[in-house]
PDB file of C-alpha atoms in Angstrom:
ATOM      1  CA  MET A   1       8.280  23.151  -9.472  1.00  0.00           C
ATOM      2  CA  GLY A   2       8.092  25.271 -12.696  1.00  0.00           C
ATOM      3  CA  GLY A   3       4.415  26.073 -12.479  1.00  0.00           C
ATOM      4  CA  SER A   4       2.970  22.481 -11.680  1.00  0.00           C
ATOM      5  CA  PRO A   5      -0.663  22.486 -10.669  1.00  0.00           C
ATOM      6  CA  TYR A   6       0.285  20.149  -7.842  1.00  0.00           C
ATOM      7  CA  PRO A   7       2.637  22.050  -5.621  1.00  0.00           C
ATOM      8  CA  ASN A   8       4.652  20.137  -3.099  1.00  0.00           C
ATOM      9  CA  ALA A   9       3.545  20.352   0.542  1.00  0.00           C
ATOM     10  CA  VAL A  10       6.275  22.869   1.628  1.00  0.00           C
ATOM     11  CA  GLU A  11       5.647  25.321  -1.322  1.00  0.00           C
ATOM     12  CA  ALA A  12       1.777  25.162  -0.622  1.00  0.00           C
ATOM     13  CA  GLY A  13       2.119  25.757   2.985  1.00  0.00           C
ATOM     14  CA  TRP A  14       0.223  22.651   3.804  1.00  0.00           C
ATOM     15  CA  LYS A  15      -0.005  21.539   7.408  1.00  0.00           C
ATOM     16  CA  PRO A  16      -0.681  17.735   8.101  1.00  0.00           C
ATOM     17  CA  ALA A  17      -3.270  16.384  10.381  1.00  0.00           C
ATOM     18  CA  LEU A  18      -1.906  15.577  13.628  1.00  0.00           C
ATOM     19  CA  LEU A  19       0.542  12.787  13.308  1.00  0.00           C
ATOM     20  CA  LYS A  20       1.058  12.051  17.004  1.00  0.00           C
ATOM     21  CA  PRO A  21      -2.265  12.151  18.662  1.00  0.00           C
ATOM     22  CA  ALA A  22      -2.231  13.615  22.131  1.00  0.00           C
ATOM     23  CA  LEU A  23      -2.491  11.408  25.158  1.00  0.00           C
ATOM     24  CA  PRO A  24      -2.860  12.651  28.664  1.00  0.00           C
ATOM     25  CA  ALA A  25       0.413  13.948  30.122  1.00  0.00           C
ATOM     26  CA  SER A  26       0.014  11.378  32.944  1.00  0.00           C
ATOM     27  CA  THR A  27       0.032   8.386  30.806  1.00  0.00           C
ATOM     28  CA  LEU A  28       3.075   6.364  29.885  1.00  0.00           C
ATOM     29  CA  LEU A  29       1.341   4.200  27.370  1.00  0.00           C
ATOM     30  CA  ARG A  30       2.217   4.604  23.645  1.00  0.00           C
ATOM     31  CA  VAL A  31      -0.452   5.883  21.344  1.00  0.00           C
ATOM     32  CA  PRO A  32      -2.586   2.745  20.265  1.00  0.00           C
ATOM     33  CA  LEU A  33      -2.103   1.432  16.801  1.00  0.00           C
ATOM     34  CA  ASP A  34      -5.585   2.134  15.617  1.00  0.00           C
ATOM     35  CA  ILE A  35      -5.276   5.765  16.553  1.00  0.00           C
ATOM     36  CA  GLN A  36      -1.873   6.312  15.018  1.00  0.00           C
ATOM     37  CA  LEU A  37      -2.966   4.588  11.919  1.00  0.00           C
ATOM     38  CA  LYS A  38      -5.854   7.032  11.629  1.00  0.00           C
ATOM     39  CA  ALA A  39      -3.748   9.927  12.187  1.00  0.00           C
ATOM     40  CA  TYR A  40      -1.518   8.861   9.255  1.00  0.00           C
ATOM     41  CA  ALA A  41      -4.638   8.110   7.127  1.00  0.00           C
ATOM     42  CA  ASP A  42      -6.008  11.351   7.918  1.00  0.00           C
ATOM     43  CA  ALA A  43      -3.054  13.278   6.876  1.00  0.00           C
ATOM     44  CA  VAL A  44      -2.690  11.314   3.659  1.00  0.00           C
ATOM     45  CA  ASN A  45      -6.333  11.905   2.718  1.00  0.00           C
ATOM     46  CA  GLY A  46      -6.023  15.501   3.464  1.00  0.00           C
ATOM     47  CA  ARG A  47      -3.012  15.810   1.172  1.00  0.00           C
ATOM     48  CA  LEU A  48      -4.296  13.464  -1.537  1.00  0.00           C
ATOM     49  CA  ASP A  49      -7.272  15.824  -1.689  1.00  0.00           C
ATOM     50  CA  ARG A  50      -4.794  18.656  -2.537  1.00  0.00           C
ATOM     51  CA  LEU A  51      -2.824  16.576  -5.092  1.00  0.00           C
ATOM     52  CA  LEU A  52      -5.501  15.008  -6.875  1.00  0.00           C
ATOM     53  CA  PRO A  53      -7.070  17.225  -9.803  1.00  0.00           C
ATOM     54  CA  PRO A  54     -10.170  18.858  -9.078  1.00  0.00           C
ATOM     55  CA  ALA A  55     -13.422  16.999  -9.929  1.00  0.00           C
ATOM     56  CA  ALA A  56     -14.669  19.822 -12.024  1.00  0.00           C
ATOM     57  CA  ALA A  57     -11.490  20.209 -14.021  1.00  0.00           C
ATOM     58  CA  THR A  58     -11.599  18.972 -17.684  1.00  0.00           C
ATOM     59  CA  PRO A  59     -11.988  16.064 -18.395  1.00  0.00           C
ATOM     60  CA  VAL A  60     -14.336  15.835 -15.599  1.00  0.00           C
ATOM     61  CA  GLU A  61     -14.985  12.070 -15.986  1.00  0.00           C
ATOM     62  CA  LEU A  62     -11.517  11.173 -15.680  1.00  0.00           C
ATOM     63  CA  HIS A  63     -10.805  13.266 -12.668  1.00  0.00           C
ATOM     64  CA  GLU A  64     -14.059  12.165 -10.802  1.00  0.00           C
ATOM     65  CA  ALA A  65     -13.040   8.610 -11.369  1.00  0.00           C
ATOM     66  CA  MET A  66      -9.514   9.195  -9.992  1.00  0.00           C
ATOM     67  CA  ARG A  67     -10.838  10.769  -6.931  1.00  0.00           C
ATOM     68  CA  TYR A  68     -13.496   8.234  -6.508  1.00  0.00           C
ATOM     69  CA  SER A  69     -11.063   5.426  -6.242  1.00  0.00           C
ATOM     70  CA  CYS A  70      -8.111   7.275  -4.634  1.00  0.00           C
ATOM     71  CA  LEU A  71     -10.248   8.931  -1.743  1.00  0.00           C
ATOM     72  CA  ALA A  72     -12.321   5.877  -1.193  1.00  0.00           C
ATOM     73  CA  PRO A  73     -11.985   4.718   2.390  1.00  0.00           C
ATOM     74  CA  GLY A  74      -8.945   2.560   3.030  1.00  0.00           C
ATOM     75  CA  LYS A  75      -6.333   1.934   5.769  1.00  0.00           C
ATOM     76  CA  ARG A  76      -3.552   3.858   3.887  1.00  0.00           C
ATOM     77  CA  LEU A  77      -1.124   1.040   5.035  1.00  0.00           C
ATOM     78  CA  ARG A  78       1.613   1.727   2.388  1.00  0.00           C
ATOM     79  CA  PRO A  79       1.672   5.663   3.376  1.00  0.00           C
ATOM     80  CA  ALA A  80       1.802   4.799   6.938  1.00  0.00           C
ATOM     81  CA  LEU A  81       4.786   2.471   6.238  1.00  0.00           C
ATOM     82  CA  CYS A  82       6.520   5.043   4.466  1.00  0.00           C
ATOM     83  CA  MET A  83       6.054   7.887   7.087  1.00  0.00           C
ATOM     84  CA  ALA A  84       6.740   5.310   9.895  1.00  0.00           C
ATOM     85  CA  CYS A  85      10.085   4.202   8.355  1.00  0.00           C
ATOM     86  CA  ALA A  86      11.127   8.050   7.909  1.00  0.00           C
ATOM     87  CA  GLU A  87      10.463   8.556  11.540  1.00  0.00           C
ATOM     88  CA  ALA A  88      12.258   5.221  12.478  1.00  0.00           C
ATOM     89  CA  VAL A  89      15.541   6.876  10.763  1.00  0.00           C
ATOM     90  CA  GLY A  90      15.022  10.090  12.635  1.00  0.00           C
ATOM     91  CA  ALA A  91      12.931  12.364  10.296  1.00  0.00           C
ATOM     92  CA  GLU A  92       9.541  13.908  10.851  1.00  0.00           C
ATOM     93  CA  PRO A  93       6.818  11.551   9.149  1.00  0.00           C
ATOM     94  CA  GLU A  94       5.144  14.533   7.531  1.00  0.00           C
ATOM     95  CA  SER A  95       8.366  15.370   5.705  1.00  0.00           C
ATOM     96  CA  VAL A  96       7.601  12.493   3.360  1.00  0.00           C
ATOM     97  CA  ILE A  97       3.810  12.975   3.019  1.00  0.00           C
ATOM     98  CA  ASP A  98       3.970  13.480  -0.712  1.00  0.00           C
ATOM     99  CA  ALA A  99       6.160  10.359  -1.236  1.00  0.00           C
ATOM    100  CA  ALA A 100       3.512   8.638   0.877  1.00  0.00           C
ATOM    101  CA  CYS A 101       0.862   9.863  -1.337  1.00  0.00           C
ATOM    102  CA  SER A 102       2.448   8.657  -4.313  1.00  0.00           C
ATOM    103  CA  LEU A 103       2.693   5.150  -3.112  1.00  0.00           C
ATOM    104  CA  GLU A 104      -1.134   5.256  -2.398  1.00  0.00           C
ATOM    105  CA  MET A 105      -1.579   6.408  -5.973  1.00  0.00           C
ATOM    106  CA  VAL A 106       0.333   3.492  -7.433  1.00  0.00           C
ATOM    107  CA  HIS A 107      -1.734   1.184  -5.075  1.00  0.00           C
ATOM    108  CA  CYS A 108      -4.995   2.650  -6.268  1.00  0.00           C
ATOM    109  CA  PHE A 109      -4.056   2.198  -9.900  1.00  0.00           C
ATOM    110  CA  SER A 110      -3.113  -1.437  -9.322  1.00  0.00           C
ATOM    111  CA  LEU A 111      -6.678  -1.896  -7.490  1.00  0.00           C
ATOM    112  CA  ILE A 112      -8.587  -0.202 -10.465  1.00  0.00           C
ATOM    113  CA  HIS A 113      -6.854  -2.386 -12.966  1.00  0.00           C
ATOM    114  CA  ASP A 114      -7.046  -5.515 -10.888  1.00  0.00           C
ATOM    115  CA  ASP A 115     -10.747  -5.333 -10.539  1.00  0.00           C
ATOM    116  CA  LEU A 116     -11.474  -5.095 -14.284  1.00  0.00           C
ATOM    117  CA  PRO A 117     -13.342  -7.557 -16.062  1.00  0.00           C
ATOM    118  CA  ALA A 118     -10.234  -8.857 -17.889  1.00  0.00           C
ATOM    119  CA  ILE A 119      -8.405  -9.673 -14.624  1.00  0.00           C
ATOM    120  CA  ASP A 120     -10.654 -10.308 -11.531  1.00  0.00           C
ATOM    121  CA  ASP A 121     -13.917  -8.855 -12.533  1.00  0.00           C
ATOM    122  CA  ASP A 122     -14.861  -7.665  -9.021  1.00  0.00           C
ATOM    123  CA  ALA A 123     -17.891  -5.424  -8.428  1.00  0.00           C
ATOM    124  CA  LEU A 124     -17.040  -4.203  -4.914  1.00  0.00           C
ATOM    125  CA  ARG A 125     -13.873  -2.484  -3.689  1.00  0.00           C
ATOM    126  CA  ARG A 126     -13.389  -0.783  -0.237  1.00  0.00           C
ATOM    127  CA  GLY A 127     -17.028  -1.089   0.537  1.00  0.00           C
ATOM    128  CA  ILE A 128     -18.254   0.605  -2.588  1.00  0.00           C
ATOM    129  CA  PRO A 129     -18.657  -0.345  -6.439  1.00  0.00           C
ATOM    130  CA  THR A 130     -15.415  -0.643  -8.172  1.00  0.00           C
ATOM    131  CA  CYS A 131     -14.287   2.039 -10.492  1.00  0.00           C
ATOM    132  CA  HIS A 132     -15.304   0.202 -13.745  1.00  0.00           C
ATOM    133  CA  LYS A 133     -18.775  -0.377 -12.394  1.00  0.00           C
ATOM    134  CA  ARG A 134     -19.214   3.312 -11.435  1.00  0.00           C
ATOM    135  CA  PHE A 135     -17.636   4.985 -14.583  1.00  0.00           C
ATOM    136  CA  GLY A 136     -17.244   2.154 -17.154  1.00  0.00           C
ATOM    137  CA  GLU A 137     -14.192   0.202 -18.365  1.00  0.00           C
ATOM    138  CA  ALA A 138     -12.693   2.913 -20.467  1.00  0.00           C
ATOM    139  CA  ILE A 139     -12.545   5.442 -17.870  1.00  0.00           C
ATOM    140  CA  ALA A 140     -11.480   3.013 -15.302  1.00  0.00           C
ATOM    141  CA  ILE A 141      -8.529   2.149 -17.219  1.00  0.00           C
ATOM    142  CA  LEU A 142      -7.558   5.638 -18.044  1.00  0.00           C
ATOM    143  CA  ALA A 143      -8.047   6.771 -14.387  1.00  0.00           C
ATOM    144  CA  GLY A 144      -5.567   4.056 -13.360  1.00  0.00           C
ATOM    145  CA  ASP A 145      -3.185   5.199 -16.033  1.00  0.00           C
ATOM    146  CA  ALA A 146      -3.350   8.978 -14.838  1.00  0.00           C
ATOM    147  CA  LEU A 147      -2.940   7.941 -11.142  1.00  0.00           C
ATOM    148  CA  PHE A 148       0.334   6.175 -12.001  1.00  0.00           C
ATOM    149  CA  SER A 149       1.509   9.105 -13.956  1.00  0.00           C
ATOM    150  CA  LEU A 150       0.544  11.569 -11.066  1.00  0.00           C
ATOM    151  CA  ALA A 151       2.258   9.283  -8.470  1.00  0.00           C
ATOM    152  CA  PHE A 152       5.679   9.738 -10.275  1.00  0.00           C
ATOM    153  CA  GLU A 153       5.052  13.382 -10.844  1.00  0.00           C
ATOM    154  CA  THR A 154       4.384  13.827  -7.115  1.00  0.00           C
ATOM    155  CA  LEU A 155       7.365  11.836  -6.084  1.00  0.00           C
ATOM    156  CA  SER A 156       9.769  13.547  -8.335  1.00  0.00           C
ATOM    157  CA  HIS A 157       8.753  16.989  -6.826  1.00  0.00           C
ATOM    158  CA  CYS A 158       9.279  15.950  -3.154  1.00  0.00           C
ATOM    159  CA  ASP A 159      11.187  18.594  -1.233  1.00  0.00           C
ATOM    160  CA  PHE A 160      14.527  16.932  -0.994  1.00  0.00           C
ATOM    161  CA  GLU A 161      17.847  16.963  -2.388  1.00  0.00           C
ATOM    162  CA  PRO A 162      18.108  15.449  -6.056  1.00  0.00           C
ATOM    163  CA  ARG A 163      20.100  12.259  -5.058  1.00  0.00           C
ATOM    164  CA  PRO A 164      17.545  10.812  -2.547  1.00  0.00           C
ATOM    165  CA  VAL A 165      14.406  11.738  -4.671  1.00  0.00           C
ATOM    166  CA  LEU A 166      16.117   9.887  -7.704  1.00  0.00           C
ATOM    167  CA  GLY A 167      16.741   6.973  -5.516  1.00  0.00           C
ATOM    168  CA  ALA A 168      13.117   6.875  -4.398  1.00  0.00           C
ATOM    169  CA  VAL A 169      11.701   7.334  -7.987  1.00  0.00           C
ATOM    170  CA  GLN A 170      14.054   4.361  -8.950  1.00  0.00           C
ATOM    171  CA  VAL A 171      12.739   2.201  -6.052  1.00  0.00           C
ATOM    172  CA  LEU A 172       9.120   3.039  -6.889  1.00  0.00           C
ATOM    173  CA  THR A 173       9.670   2.177 -10.747  1.00  0.00           C
ATOM    174  CA  ARG A 174      11.145  -1.233  -9.962  1.00  0.00           C
ATOM    175  CA  ALA A 175       8.557  -1.990  -7.411  1.00  0.00           C
ATOM    176  CA  ALA A 176       5.628  -1.239  -9.868  1.00  0.00           C
ATOM    177  CA  GLY A 177       7.247  -2.916 -12.898  1.00  0.00           C
ATOM    178  CA  SER A 178       7.756  -6.312 -14.561  1.00  0.00           C
ATOM    179  CA  ASP A 179       9.760  -7.695 -11.587  1.00  0.00           C
ATOM    180  CA  GLY A 180       7.439  -6.190  -8.962  1.00  0.00           C
ATOM    181  CA  LEU A 181       3.604  -5.465  -8.680  1.00  0.00           C
ATOM    182  CA  VAL A 182       2.811  -5.846 -12.492  1.00  0.00           C
ATOM    183  CA  GLY A 183       4.845  -8.977 -12.822  1.00  0.00           C
ATOM    184  CA  GLY A 184       3.406 -10.537  -9.947  1.00  0.00           C
ATOM    185  CA  GLU A 185      -0.049  -9.747 -11.358  1.00  0.00           C
ATOM    186  CA  VAL A 186       0.888 -11.427 -14.720  1.00  0.00           C
ATOM    187  CA  VAL A 187       2.035 -14.481 -12.896  1.00  0.00           C
ATOM    188  CA  ASP A 188      -1.128 -14.510 -10.745  1.00  0.00           C
ATOM    189  CA  VAL A 189      -3.429 -14.223 -13.830  1.00  0.00           C
ATOM    190  CA  LEU A 190      -1.518 -17.122 -15.662  1.00  0.00           C
ATOM    191  CA  SER A 191      -1.599 -19.325 -12.610  1.00  0.00           C
ATOM    192  CA  GLU A 192      -5.344 -19.619 -12.480  1.00  0.00           C
ATOM    193  CA  GLY A 193      -6.845 -23.165 -12.543  1.00  0.00           C
ATOM    194  CA  VAL A 194      -3.157 -24.670 -12.867  1.00  0.00           C
ATOM    195  CA  PRO A 195      -1.229 -26.559 -10.169  1.00  0.00           C
ATOM    196  CA  VAL A 196       1.162 -24.089  -8.505  1.00  0.00           C
ATOM    197  CA  GLU A 197       4.202 -24.889  -6.351  1.00  0.00           C
ATOM    198  CA  ALA A 198       5.339 -23.287  -3.351  1.00  0.00           C
ATOM    199  CA  GLU A 199       8.064 -21.206  -5.170  1.00  0.00           C
ATOM    200  CA  ARG A 200       5.712 -19.796  -7.712  1.00  0.00           C
ATOM    201  CA  LEU A 201       3.096 -18.934  -5.238  1.00  0.00           C
ATOM    202  CA  ARG A 202       5.712 -16.968  -3.256  1.00  0.00           C
ATOM    203  CA  TYR A 203       6.951 -15.217  -6.338  1.00  0.00           C
ATOM    204  CA  ILE A 204       3.309 -13.969  -6.865  1.00  0.00           C
ATOM    205  CA  HIS A 205       2.830 -12.733  -3.396  1.00  0.00           C
ATOM    206  CA  SER A 206       6.062 -11.096  -2.928  1.00  0.00           C
ATOM    207  CA  ARG A 207       5.651  -9.140  -5.995  1.00  0.00           C
ATOM    208  CA  LYS A 208       2.015  -8.401  -6.375  1.00  0.00           C
ATOM    209  CA  THR A 209       1.950  -7.216  -2.760  1.00  0.00           C
ATOM    210  CA  GLY A 210       5.297  -7.461  -1.242  1.00  0.00           C
ATOM    211  CA  ALA A 211       7.080  -5.151  -3.649  1.00  0.00           C
ATOM    212  CA  LEU A 212       5.151  -2.084  -3.031  1.00  0.00           C
ATOM    213  CA  MET A 213       5.100  -2.403   0.791  1.00  0.00           C
ATOM    214  CA  SER A 214       8.834  -2.807   0.586  1.00  0.00           C
ATOM    215  CA  ALA A 215       9.120   0.122  -1.650  1.00  0.00           C
ATOM    216  CA  SER A 216       7.130   2.059   0.984  1.00  0.00           C
ATOM    217  CA  CYS A 217       9.603   1.352   3.690  1.00  0.00           C
ATOM    218  CA  GLU A 218      12.699   1.840   1.558  1.00  0.00           C
ATOM    219  CA  ILE A 219      11.482   5.109   0.219  1.00  0.00           C
ATOM    220  CA  GLY A 220      10.523   6.442   3.735  1.00  0.00           C
ATOM    221  CA  ALA A 221      14.188   5.338   5.039  1.00  0.00           C
ATOM    222  CA  ILE A 222      15.762   6.883   1.954  1.00  0.00           C
ATOM    223  CA  LEU A 223      14.008  10.240   2.086  1.00  0.00           C
ATOM    224  CA  GLY A 224      14.204  10.313   5.979  1.00  0.00           C
ATOM    225  CA  GLY A 225      18.015  10.106   5.673  1.00  0.00           C
ATOM    226  CA  GLY A 226      18.669   6.659   6.803  1.00  0.00           C
ATOM    227  CA  GLY A 227      22.014   4.934   6.530  1.00  0.00           C
ATOM    228  CA  GLU A 228      22.706   2.007   4.290  1.00  0.00           C
ATOM    229  CA  ALA A 229      22.095  -0.595   7.014  1.00  0.00           C
ATOM    230  CA  GLN A 230      18.765   1.034   8.242  1.00  0.00           C
ATOM    231  CA  ILE A 231      17.524   1.339   4.606  1.00  0.00           C
ATOM    232  CA  GLU A 232      18.287  -2.348   3.880  1.00  0.00           C
ATOM    233  CA  ALA A 233      16.840  -3.361   7.276  1.00  0.00           C
ATOM    234  CA  LEU A 234      13.476  -1.459   6.451  1.00  0.00           C
ATOM    235  CA  ARG A 235      13.358  -2.752   3.052  1.00  0.00           C
ATOM    236  CA  GLY A 236      13.546  -6.453   4.163  1.00  0.00           C
ATOM    237  CA  PHE A 237      10.940  -5.570   6.829  1.00  0.00           C
ATOM    238  CA  GLY A 238       8.718  -4.361   4.311  1.00  0.00           C
ATOM    239  CA  GLU A 239       9.176  -7.477   2.185  1.00  0.00           C
ATOM    240  CA  LYS A 240       8.261  -9.595   5.005  1.00  0.00           C
ATOM    241  CA  VAL A 241       5.236  -7.541   5.954  1.00  0.00           C
ATOM    242  CA  GLY A 242       3.849  -7.534   2.478  1.00  0.00           C
ATOM    243  CA  LEU A 243       4.145 -11.359   2.055  1.00  0.00           C
ATOM    244  CA  ALA A 244       2.372 -11.594   5.595  1.00  0.00           C
ATOM    245  CA  PHE A 245      -0.270  -9.203   4.409  1.00  0.00           C
ATOM    246  CA  GLN A 246      -1.071 -11.073   1.339  1.00  0.00           C
ATOM    247  CA  ILE A 247      -1.256 -14.573   3.044  1.00  0.00           C
ATOM    248  CA  ALA A 248      -3.458 -13.026   5.532  1.00  0.00           C
ATOM    249  CA  ASP A 249      -5.589 -11.638   2.616  1.00  0.00           C
ATOM    250  CA  ASP A 250      -5.854 -15.332   1.258  1.00  0.00           C
ATOM    251  CA  ILE A 251      -7.180 -16.438   4.669  1.00  0.00           C
ATOM    252  CA  LEU A 252      -9.764 -13.427   4.780  1.00  0.00           C
ATOM    253  CA  ASN A 253     -11.000 -14.217   1.357  1.00  0.00           C
ATOM    254  CA  GLU A 254     -11.981 -17.605   2.704  1.00  0.00           C
ATOM    255  CA  THR A 255     -13.166 -16.700   6.274  1.00  0.00           C
ATOM    256  CA  ALA A 256     -14.374 -13.090   6.238  1.00  0.00           C
ATOM    257  CA  ASP A 257     -17.760 -11.722   5.068  1.00  0.00           C
ATOM    258  CA  ALA A 258     -18.043  -9.136   2.314  1.00  0.00           C
ATOM    259  CA  ALA A 259     -19.622  -6.370   4.592  1.00  0.00           C
ATOM    260  CA  THR A 260     -16.477  -6.647   6.859  1.00  0.00           C
ATOM    261  CA  LEU A 261     -13.967  -7.197   4.137  1.00  0.00           C
ATOM    262  CA  GLY A 262     -15.342  -4.335   1.817  1.00  0.00           C
ATOM    263  CA  LYS A 263     -14.853  -6.613  -1.330  1.00  0.00           C
ATOM    264  CA  ALA A 264     -15.895  -9.959  -2.615  1.00  0.00           C
ATOM    265  CA  VAL A 265     -15.202 -13.149  -0.500  1.00  0.00           C
ATOM    266  CA  GLY A 266     -14.722 -16.728  -1.743  1.00  0.00           C
ATOM    267  CA  SER A 267     -13.591 -15.265  -5.291  1.00  0.00           C
ATOM    268  CA  ASP A 268     -10.151 -16.795  -5.048  1.00  0.00           C
ATOM    269  CA  ARG A 269     -11.418 -20.253  -4.687  1.00  0.00           C
ATOM    270  CA  GLN A 270     -14.118 -19.720  -7.570  1.00  0.00           C
ATOM    271  CA  ARG A 271     -11.493 -18.388  -9.921  1.00  0.00           C
ATOM    272  CA  LYS A 272      -9.027 -21.176  -8.755  1.00  0.00           C
ATOM    273  CA  LYS A 273      -6.282 -18.525  -7.939  1.00  0.00           C
ATOM    274  CA  ALA A 274      -3.121 -19.688  -6.501  1.00  0.00           C
ATOM    275  CA  THR A 275      -3.333 -18.874  -2.772  1.00  0.00           C
ATOM    276  CA  TYR A 276      -1.694 -20.029   0.539  1.00  0.00           C
ATOM    277  CA  THR A 277      -4.922 -21.268   1.626  1.00  0.00           C
ATOM    278  CA  ALA A 278      -5.219 -23.426  -1.519  1.00  0.00           C
ATOM    279  CA  LEU A 279      -2.040 -24.630  -1.418  1.00  0.00           C
ATOM    280  CA  TYR A 280      -1.445 -25.294   2.633  1.00  0.00           C
ATOM    281  CA  GLY A 281      -4.993 -25.177   4.012  1.00  0.00           C
ATOM    282  CA  LEU A 282      -6.173 -22.454   6.680  1.00  0.00           C
ATOM    283  CA  ALA A 283      -4.408 -23.807   9.544  1.00  0.00           C
ATOM    284  CA  GLU A 284      -0.954 -23.873   7.839  1.00  0.00           C
ATOM    285  CA  ALA A 285      -1.607 -20.623   6.188  1.00  0.00           C
ATOM    286  CA  ARG A 286      -2.240 -18.976   9.592  1.00  0.00           C
ATOM    287  CA  ARG A 287       0.818 -20.338  11.064  1.00  0.00           C
ATOM    288  CA  MET A 288       3.062 -19.140   8.043  1.00  0.00           C
ATOM    289  CA  ALA A 289       1.342 -15.683   8.205  1.00  0.00           C
ATOM    290  CA  GLU A 290       2.312 -15.474  11.958  1.00  0.00           C
ATOM    291  CA  GLU A 291       5.994 -16.703  11.105  1.00  0.00           C
ATOM    292  CA  THR A 292       6.393 -14.311   8.310  1.00  0.00           C
ATOM    293  CA  ALA A 293       5.105 -11.423  10.520  1.00  0.00           C
ATOM    294  CA  ALA A 294       7.820 -12.510  13.251  1.00  0.00           C
ATOM    295  CA  GLN A 295      10.539 -12.571  10.497  1.00  0.00           C
ATOM    296  CA  ALA A 296       9.485  -9.075   9.580  1.00  0.00           C
ATOM    297  CA  LYS A 297      10.053  -7.720  13.171  1.00  0.00           C
ATOM    298  CA  ALA A 298      13.338  -9.639  13.449  1.00  0.00           C
ATOM    299  CA  ALA A 299      14.562  -7.652  10.328  1.00  0.00           C
ATOM    300  CA  LEU A 300      14.213  -4.506  12.517  1.00  0.00           C
ATOM    301  CA  SER A 301      17.154  -5.129  14.724  1.00  0.00           C
ATOM    302  CA  GLY A 302      19.537  -2.013  14.606  1.00  0.00           C
ATOM    303  CA  VAL A 303      16.461   0.194  13.723  1.00  0.00           C
ATOM    304  CA  ARG A 304      16.274   2.932  16.400  1.00  0.00           C
ATOM    305  CA  ARG A 305      12.395   3.217  16.614  1.00  0.00           C
ATOM    306  CA  GLN A 306      10.596   0.207  15.973  1.00  0.00           C
ATOM    307  CA  GLU A 307       7.822  -0.173  18.319  1.00  0.00           C
ATOM    308  CA  PHE A 308       5.048   1.090  15.825  1.00  0.00           C
ATOM    309  CA  LEU A 309       6.678  -0.961  13.058  1.00  0.00           C
ATOM    310  CA  GLU A 310       6.376  -4.042  15.122  1.00  0.00           C
ATOM    311  CA  GLU A 311       2.912  -3.531  16.069  1.00  0.00           C
ATOM    312  CA  LEU A 312       2.172  -2.866  12.409  1.00  0.00           C
ATOM    313  CA  ALA A 313       3.622  -6.357  11.601  1.00  0.00           C
ATOM    314  CA  ASP A 314       1.352  -8.037  14.058  1.00  0.00           C
ATOM    315  CA  PHE A 315      -1.664  -6.016  12.695  1.00  0.00           C
ATOM    316  CA  THR A 316      -1.037  -7.344   9.193  1.00  0.00           C
ATOM    317  CA  VAL A 317      -2.154 -10.904  10.287  1.00  0.00           C
ATOM    318  CA  ARG A 318      -4.477 -10.148  12.984  1.00  0.00           C
ATOM    319  CA  ARG A 319      -6.586  -7.503  11.172  1.00  0.00           C
ATOM    320  CA  LEU A 320     -10.378  -8.163  10.352  1.00  0.00           C
ATOM    321  CA  HIS A 321     -10.147  -6.308   7.135  1.00  0.00           C
TER     322      HIS A 321
END
């Protein structure tokens, strides 16, 4: 890696947390979803702690803010999708741990910027004060920028042949850009307080959330050595899961409480944001979330190991937070 302060997992001799939690030998049951998700999250948290700059390194304020936001409690759903899709095409999930961490860094960058006063002006994220509330707007903006940069450094140094790494970088670049996450956020901001038709709403959700989840699945499949058909199937699965997840978020913003959700509730309605609940109502939004999750599972036909991914699709629309 040419002396980078953030060596990849192989060079560092890093060992992941147990990704397959042990069950009694007598049981024939699969590992429960919540236990498997925690195993993925624990592995990602441990690796993120190594990849992020030390809090004491100069500039201290920047590195504290990066670590504060990136290591805050979270489901680590995008990294889990990346690792699970690598496993679905026959690779060991820990082999893509650095790619999984790069996806979480991009996600955290987007959360920091999304919470800023210029966009959603949120005070709570993942159950703690948002980055700009804790460190100020300037440091929050720069912490998001630094996480975005570190994500691509981390991904580019993954321990694979150059061609799949380049493919993974290209996928993440597209997913994060003007036709992905950032573009979806822009249209979301511009749609506040104005009538929005179904197609525009789908555009917003499929990009601001769906693009990065789709990229998580596609990158896991690419680095895991999947064939073209497998990669395409998992990319499509991620698109549908991402859309279902965002519809569920719309519902939770209306129905959950802040303590359970870990962030403000009712804010979408107050800001007159474009949401599935605003356009279709709660009952229809729930039906559409379930339907989209079913479409995600249907996209997995031909993927060898899909049980965990199917459970994850159901989880996106049945979760509490």
